[in-house]
Tab-separated table of C-alpha atoms in Angstrom:
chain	number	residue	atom	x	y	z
P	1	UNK	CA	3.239	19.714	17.268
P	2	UNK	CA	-0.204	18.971	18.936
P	3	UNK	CA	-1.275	16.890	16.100
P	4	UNK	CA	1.554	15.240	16.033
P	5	UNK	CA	1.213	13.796	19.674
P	6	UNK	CA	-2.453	13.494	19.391
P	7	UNK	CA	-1.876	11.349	16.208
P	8	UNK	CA	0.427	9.246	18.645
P	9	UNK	CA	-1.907	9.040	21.374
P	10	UNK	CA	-4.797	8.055	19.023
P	11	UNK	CA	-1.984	5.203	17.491
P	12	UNK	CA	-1.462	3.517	20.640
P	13	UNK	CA	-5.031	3.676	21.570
P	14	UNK	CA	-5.804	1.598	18.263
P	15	UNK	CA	-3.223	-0.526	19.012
P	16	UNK	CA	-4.472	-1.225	22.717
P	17	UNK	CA	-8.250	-1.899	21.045
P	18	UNK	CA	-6.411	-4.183	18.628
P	19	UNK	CA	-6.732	-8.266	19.250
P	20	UNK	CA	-4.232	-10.522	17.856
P	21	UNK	CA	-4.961	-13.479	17.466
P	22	UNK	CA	-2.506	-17.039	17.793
P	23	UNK	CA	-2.765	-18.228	14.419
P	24	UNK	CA	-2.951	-22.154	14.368
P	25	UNK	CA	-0.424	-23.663	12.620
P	26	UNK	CA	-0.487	-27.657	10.412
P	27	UNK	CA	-0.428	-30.088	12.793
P	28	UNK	CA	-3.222	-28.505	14.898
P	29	UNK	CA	-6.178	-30.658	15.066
P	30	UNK	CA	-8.880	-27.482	14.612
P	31	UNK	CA	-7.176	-26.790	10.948
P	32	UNK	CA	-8.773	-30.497	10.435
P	33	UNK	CA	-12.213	-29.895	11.078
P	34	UNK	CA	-15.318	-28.691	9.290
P	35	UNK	CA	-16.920	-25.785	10.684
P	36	UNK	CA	-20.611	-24.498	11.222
P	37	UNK	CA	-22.636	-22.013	9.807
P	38	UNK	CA	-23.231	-18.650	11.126
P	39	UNK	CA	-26.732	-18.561	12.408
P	40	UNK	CA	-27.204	-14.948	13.738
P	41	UNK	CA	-24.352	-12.050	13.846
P	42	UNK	CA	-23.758	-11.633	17.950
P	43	UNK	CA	-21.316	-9.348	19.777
P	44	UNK	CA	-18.546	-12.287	19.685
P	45	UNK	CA	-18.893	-12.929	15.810
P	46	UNK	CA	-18.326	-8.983	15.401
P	47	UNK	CA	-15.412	-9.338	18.081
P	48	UNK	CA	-13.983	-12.597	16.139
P	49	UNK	CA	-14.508	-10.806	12.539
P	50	UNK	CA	-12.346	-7.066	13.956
P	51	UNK	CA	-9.794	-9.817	15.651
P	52	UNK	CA	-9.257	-11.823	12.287
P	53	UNK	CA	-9.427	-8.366	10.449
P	54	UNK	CA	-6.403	-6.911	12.849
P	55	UNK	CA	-4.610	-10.344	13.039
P	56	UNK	CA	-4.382	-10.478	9.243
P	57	UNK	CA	-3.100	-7.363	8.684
P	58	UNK	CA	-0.666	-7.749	11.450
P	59	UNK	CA	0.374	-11.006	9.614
P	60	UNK	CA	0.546	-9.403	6.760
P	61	UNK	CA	-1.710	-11.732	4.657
P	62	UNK	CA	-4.597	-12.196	2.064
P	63	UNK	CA	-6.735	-13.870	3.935
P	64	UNK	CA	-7.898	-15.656	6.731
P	65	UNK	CA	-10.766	-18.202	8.259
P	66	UNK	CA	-12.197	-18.380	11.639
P	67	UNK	CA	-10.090	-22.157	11.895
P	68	UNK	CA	-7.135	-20.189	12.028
P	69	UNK	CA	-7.707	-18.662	15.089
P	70	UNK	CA	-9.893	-21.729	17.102
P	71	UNK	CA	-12.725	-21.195	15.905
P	72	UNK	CA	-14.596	-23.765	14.488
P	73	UNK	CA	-17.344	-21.320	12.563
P	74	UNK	CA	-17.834	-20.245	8.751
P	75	UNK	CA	-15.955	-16.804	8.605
P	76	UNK	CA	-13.486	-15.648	6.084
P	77	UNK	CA	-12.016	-12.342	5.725
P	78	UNK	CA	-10.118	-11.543	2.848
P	79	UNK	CA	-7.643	-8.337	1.614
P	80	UNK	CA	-6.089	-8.408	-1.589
P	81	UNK	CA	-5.020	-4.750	-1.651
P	82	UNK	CA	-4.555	-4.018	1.904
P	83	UNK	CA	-7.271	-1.620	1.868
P	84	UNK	CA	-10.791	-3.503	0.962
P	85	UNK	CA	-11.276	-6.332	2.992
P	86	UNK	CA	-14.435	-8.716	2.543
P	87	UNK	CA	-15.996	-10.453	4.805
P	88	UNK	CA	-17.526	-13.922	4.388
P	89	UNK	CA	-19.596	-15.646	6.496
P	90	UNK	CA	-20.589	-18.743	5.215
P	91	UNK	CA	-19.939	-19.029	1.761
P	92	UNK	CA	-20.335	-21.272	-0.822
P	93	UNK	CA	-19.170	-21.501	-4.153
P	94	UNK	CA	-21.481	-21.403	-6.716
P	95	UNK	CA	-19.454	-20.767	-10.074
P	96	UNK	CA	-15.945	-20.969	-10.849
P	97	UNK	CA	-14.018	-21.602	-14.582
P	98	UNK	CA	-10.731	-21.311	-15.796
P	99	UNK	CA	-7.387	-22.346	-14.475
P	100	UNK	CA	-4.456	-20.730	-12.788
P	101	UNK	CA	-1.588	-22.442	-11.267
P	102	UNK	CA	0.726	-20.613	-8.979
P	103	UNK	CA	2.497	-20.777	-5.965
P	104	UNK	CA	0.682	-20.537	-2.950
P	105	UNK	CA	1.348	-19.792	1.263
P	106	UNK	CA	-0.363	-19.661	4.042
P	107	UNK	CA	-0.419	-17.837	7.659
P	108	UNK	CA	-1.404	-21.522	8.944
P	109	UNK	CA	2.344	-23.111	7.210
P	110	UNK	CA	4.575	-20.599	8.206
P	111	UNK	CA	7.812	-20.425	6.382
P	112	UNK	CA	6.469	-22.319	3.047
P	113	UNK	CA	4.755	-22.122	0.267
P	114	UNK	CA	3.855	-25.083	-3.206
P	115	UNK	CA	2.488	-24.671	-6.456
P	116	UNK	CA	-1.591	-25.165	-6.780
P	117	UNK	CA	-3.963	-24.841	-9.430
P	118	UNK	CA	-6.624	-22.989	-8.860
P	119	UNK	CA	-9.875	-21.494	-10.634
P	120	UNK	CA	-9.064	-18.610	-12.554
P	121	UNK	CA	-12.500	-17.288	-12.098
P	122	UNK	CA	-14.691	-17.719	-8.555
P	123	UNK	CA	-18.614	-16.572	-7.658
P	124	UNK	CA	-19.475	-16.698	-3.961
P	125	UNK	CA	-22.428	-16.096	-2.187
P	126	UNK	CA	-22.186	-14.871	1.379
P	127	UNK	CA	-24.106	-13.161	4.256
P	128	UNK	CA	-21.935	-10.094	5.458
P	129	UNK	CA	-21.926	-8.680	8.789
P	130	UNK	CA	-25.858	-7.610	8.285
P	131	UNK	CA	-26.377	-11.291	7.830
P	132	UNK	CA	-27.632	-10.236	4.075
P	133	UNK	CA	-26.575	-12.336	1.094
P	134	UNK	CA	-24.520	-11.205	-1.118
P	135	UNK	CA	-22.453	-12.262	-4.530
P	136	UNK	CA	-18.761	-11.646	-5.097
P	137	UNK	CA	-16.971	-12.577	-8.410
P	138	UNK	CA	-13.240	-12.601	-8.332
P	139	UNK	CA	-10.370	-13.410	-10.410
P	140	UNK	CA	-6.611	-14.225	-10.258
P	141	UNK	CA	-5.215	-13.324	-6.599
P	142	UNK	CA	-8.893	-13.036	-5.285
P	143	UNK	CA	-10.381	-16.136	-6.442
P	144	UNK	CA	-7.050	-17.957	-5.273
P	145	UNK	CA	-7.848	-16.631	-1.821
P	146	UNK	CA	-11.589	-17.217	-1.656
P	147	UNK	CA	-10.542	-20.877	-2.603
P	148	UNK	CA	-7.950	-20.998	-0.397
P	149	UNK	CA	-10.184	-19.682	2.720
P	150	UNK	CA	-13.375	-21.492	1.928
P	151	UNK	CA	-11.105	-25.044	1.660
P	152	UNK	CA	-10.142	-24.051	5.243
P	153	UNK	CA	-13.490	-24.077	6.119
P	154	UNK	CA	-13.758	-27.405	5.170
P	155	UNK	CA	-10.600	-28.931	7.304
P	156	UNK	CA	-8.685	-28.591	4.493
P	157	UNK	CA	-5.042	-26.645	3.905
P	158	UNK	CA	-3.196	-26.048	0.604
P	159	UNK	CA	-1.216	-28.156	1.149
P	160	UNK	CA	-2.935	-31.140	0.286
P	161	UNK	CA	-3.131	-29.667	-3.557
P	162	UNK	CA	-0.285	-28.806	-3.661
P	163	UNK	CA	1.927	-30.214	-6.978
P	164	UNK	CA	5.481	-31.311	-6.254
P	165	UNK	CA	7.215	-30.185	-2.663
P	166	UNK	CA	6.638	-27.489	-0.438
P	167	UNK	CA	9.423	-25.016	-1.277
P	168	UNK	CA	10.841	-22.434	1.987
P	169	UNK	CA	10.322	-19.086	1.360
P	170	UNK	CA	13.444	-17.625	2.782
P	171	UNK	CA	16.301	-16.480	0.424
P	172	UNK	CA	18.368	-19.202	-0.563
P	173	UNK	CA	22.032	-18.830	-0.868
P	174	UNK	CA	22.000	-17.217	-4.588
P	175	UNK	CA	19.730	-14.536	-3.418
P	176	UNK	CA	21.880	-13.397	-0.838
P	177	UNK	CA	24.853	-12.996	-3.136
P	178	UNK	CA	23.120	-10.860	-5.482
P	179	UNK	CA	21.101	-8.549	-2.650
């Protein structure tokens, strides 16, 4: 029973560690802006990176850039399998080929979600929290996201690709019938 409660207690000491963060939402002005480049890794850009980290997870979502959260700097972090998150800080695009189209959400458009082509296939350079470079190839759901997260980055949100109109996520009426 011991480890039991000392599981709990080291649960709820996480969770009081944790920071989550107010994600910004479309129609914020900061989601419109370009943001700068990382010049040195400080105690705050650690801070921001573990916030975005817990704030995604507690969102339950892919990914997520600095914008997001008020902050007007090039970070990304990104999760595809809940388990292996990257982190990007100031990343570029160098390579990308193929095409996917798909539909597509985000943390910043609560609620929605539109179909957007995408690059099938994505190479990134990066510096990671050493500020060393690095190179990350993805495909499918992980070069959606690095797109996704590096157009916030930019000022820009899916939504402006986004083909035909933004759909609502929640059930609709012939869902609920059959559930």
């Amino acid at each position: 029973m011991q480890g039991v409660l000392r599981e709990q207690f080291l649960l709820q000491e996480r969770k009081k560690e944790m920071a989550i963060r107010k994600i910004r939402e479309i129609g914020d002005e900061v989601l419109g802006k370009k943001c700068k480049a990382v010049t040195e890794m400080t105690p705050r850009i650690r801070e921001l990176i573990q916030d975005m980290l817990d704030t995604l997870y507690e969102a339950n979502g892919v990914g997520l850039a600095a914008p997001q959260v008020g902050i007007l700097k090039q970070v990304v972090v990104i999760d595809t399998t809940g388990e292996d998150p990257y982190i990007l800080i100031n990343p570029k695009i160098v390579e990308s080929s193929g095409e996917q189209t798909g539909m597509e959400g985000c943390l910043s458009v609560p609620g929605k979600q539109g179909q957007v082509t995408r690059p099938n296939y994505v190479k990134v350079v990066a510096l990671d929290m050493d500020m060393k470079e690095f190179e990350l190839e993805g495909t499918e759901l992980l070069a959606r996201a690095i797109c996704h997260e590096t157009d916030h980055l930019q000022g820009h949100l899916y939504v402006e690709k986004v083909q035909g109109p933004l759909k609502d996520i929640n059930m609709d009426e012939d869902d609920e019938e059959e559930a």
